[in-house]
Amino acid sequence: QVQLAESGGGLVQAGGSLRLSCAASGRGFSSSTMGWFRQGPGKERELVAVIAWSDNSTWYADSVKGRFTISGDNAKNTVILQMNSLNPEDTAVYYCNGVVRGKPRYDNWGQGTQVTVSS
């Protein structure tokens, strides 16, 4: 069973930075593309960043473009999300998952990591 574990969240003031980490493991894990999703209060879960291991190409939602950077190590099944210039609208629980055509690949999500940005 695939296991996804996110860490690195916390409380930060507007303008601050956080670095999130994701470790993927388990039988059956194999994803050529990984991404970070987030779910803010009263909102649906949304995809915010994607990395393709084949060429390390990346994609970002407009709301985070220029502020967030996704990276990782395919061999270690780890994905990083560096978040800079945070604003209160970034407050959410952040999750990682494989990505297929913009959708989460695996049904079982990790616990996520809470990011709270104060104004």
XYZ file of C-alpha atoms in Angstrom:
119
model
C 0.000 0.000 0.000
C 1.293 3.434 -0.913
C 2.111 5.695 1.995
C 2.506 9.433 1.773
C 3.901 11.466 4.642
C 4.050 15.237 4.667
C 5.903 17.439 7.134
C 7.242 20.933 7.613
C 4.116 22.986 8.097
C 3.602 25.548 10.813
C 2.542 29.050 11.710
C 4.262 31.890 9.910
C 3.670 35.583 9.428
C 2.747 37.016 6.056
C 5.841 37.390 3.934
C 7.548 34.455 5.588
C 8.723 31.126 4.218
C 8.232 27.448 4.876
C 9.706 24.288 3.418
C 7.471 21.264 3.140
C 8.701 17.717 2.661
C 6.967 14.621 1.374
C 8.139 11.039 1.601
C 6.443 8.401 -0.514
C 6.816 4.704 0.129
C 5.092 1.381 0.034
C 4.398 -1.460 -2.278
C 3.041 -0.277 -5.535
C 4.389 3.226 -5.401
C 5.483 4.344 -8.806
C 4.699 7.739 -10.138
C 6.486 9.623 -12.860
C 4.884 12.856 -11.707
C 4.435 14.133 -8.179
C 2.590 17.124 -6.927
C 1.466 19.180 -3.978
C -2.197 19.786 -3.296
C -3.764 22.014 -0.686
C -7.135 22.413 0.929
C -7.977 25.701 2.571
C -10.808 26.285 5.052
C -14.129 25.747 3.307
C -12.444 25.128 -0.023
C -11.957 22.170 -2.280
C -8.589 20.516 -2.570
C -6.537 22.068 -5.356
C -3.342 21.201 -7.150
C -0.656 23.866 -6.717
C 2.622 22.402 -8.008
C 3.809 19.458 -10.083
C 7.176 17.978 -10.981
C 7.843 15.403 -13.675
C 10.781 13.161 -12.926
C 11.556 12.482 -16.565
C 12.946 15.948 -17.148
C 12.356 17.779 -13.862
C 9.847 20.004 -15.597
C 7.468 21.820 -13.285
C 4.017 23.397 -13.299
C 2.493 25.853 -10.847
C -0.952 27.190 -10.227
C -1.198 30.886 -10.985
C -1.843 31.633 -7.339
C 1.599 30.384 -6.295
C 3.689 30.973 -9.391
C 6.855 32.891 -8.627
C 6.577 32.192 -4.889
C 6.624 28.392 -4.597
C 9.260 26.005 -5.900
C 8.826 22.248 -6.190
C 11.804 19.927 -6.247
C 12.727 16.472 -5.121
C 14.691 13.300 -5.437
C 13.130 10.617 -7.583
C 15.470 7.910 -6.307
C 14.462 8.653 -2.724
C 10.795 9.302 -3.502
C 10.905 12.655 -1.762
C 9.337 15.903 -2.871
C 9.982 19.368 -1.478
C 7.852 22.488 -1.675
C 9.682 25.703 -0.875
C 7.150 28.408 -0.146
C 8.190 32.051 -0.041
C 6.304 35.309 0.309
C 3.459 33.531 2.019
C 0.148 35.301 2.451
C -2.972 34.431 4.459
C -4.602 32.953 1.340
C -1.971 30.210 1.434
C -3.380 28.935 4.717
C -4.341 25.321 4.106
C -3.495 21.715 4.753
C -0.889 20.653 2.215
C -0.715 17.150 0.778
C 1.515 15.386 -1.717
C 0.420 12.716 -4.166
C 1.208 11.303 -7.542
C -0.401 13.254 -10.358
C -2.081 11.935 -13.474
C -3.650 14.445 -15.863
C -3.953 16.949 -13.064
C -5.675 14.530 -10.700
C -4.338 12.693 -7.654
C -3.024 9.273 -8.527
C -3.462 7.509 -5.221
C -6.668 7.244 -3.234
C -4.999 7.040 0.157
C -3.779 10.434 1.228
C -1.322 11.229 3.957
C -2.308 13.267 6.984
C -1.104 16.437 5.343
C 0.720 19.275 7.024
C -0.993 22.419 8.248
C 0.268 25.767 7.025
C -1.134 28.833 8.729
C -0.168 32.316 7.606
C -1.066 35.206 9.873
C -1.554 38.719 8.609
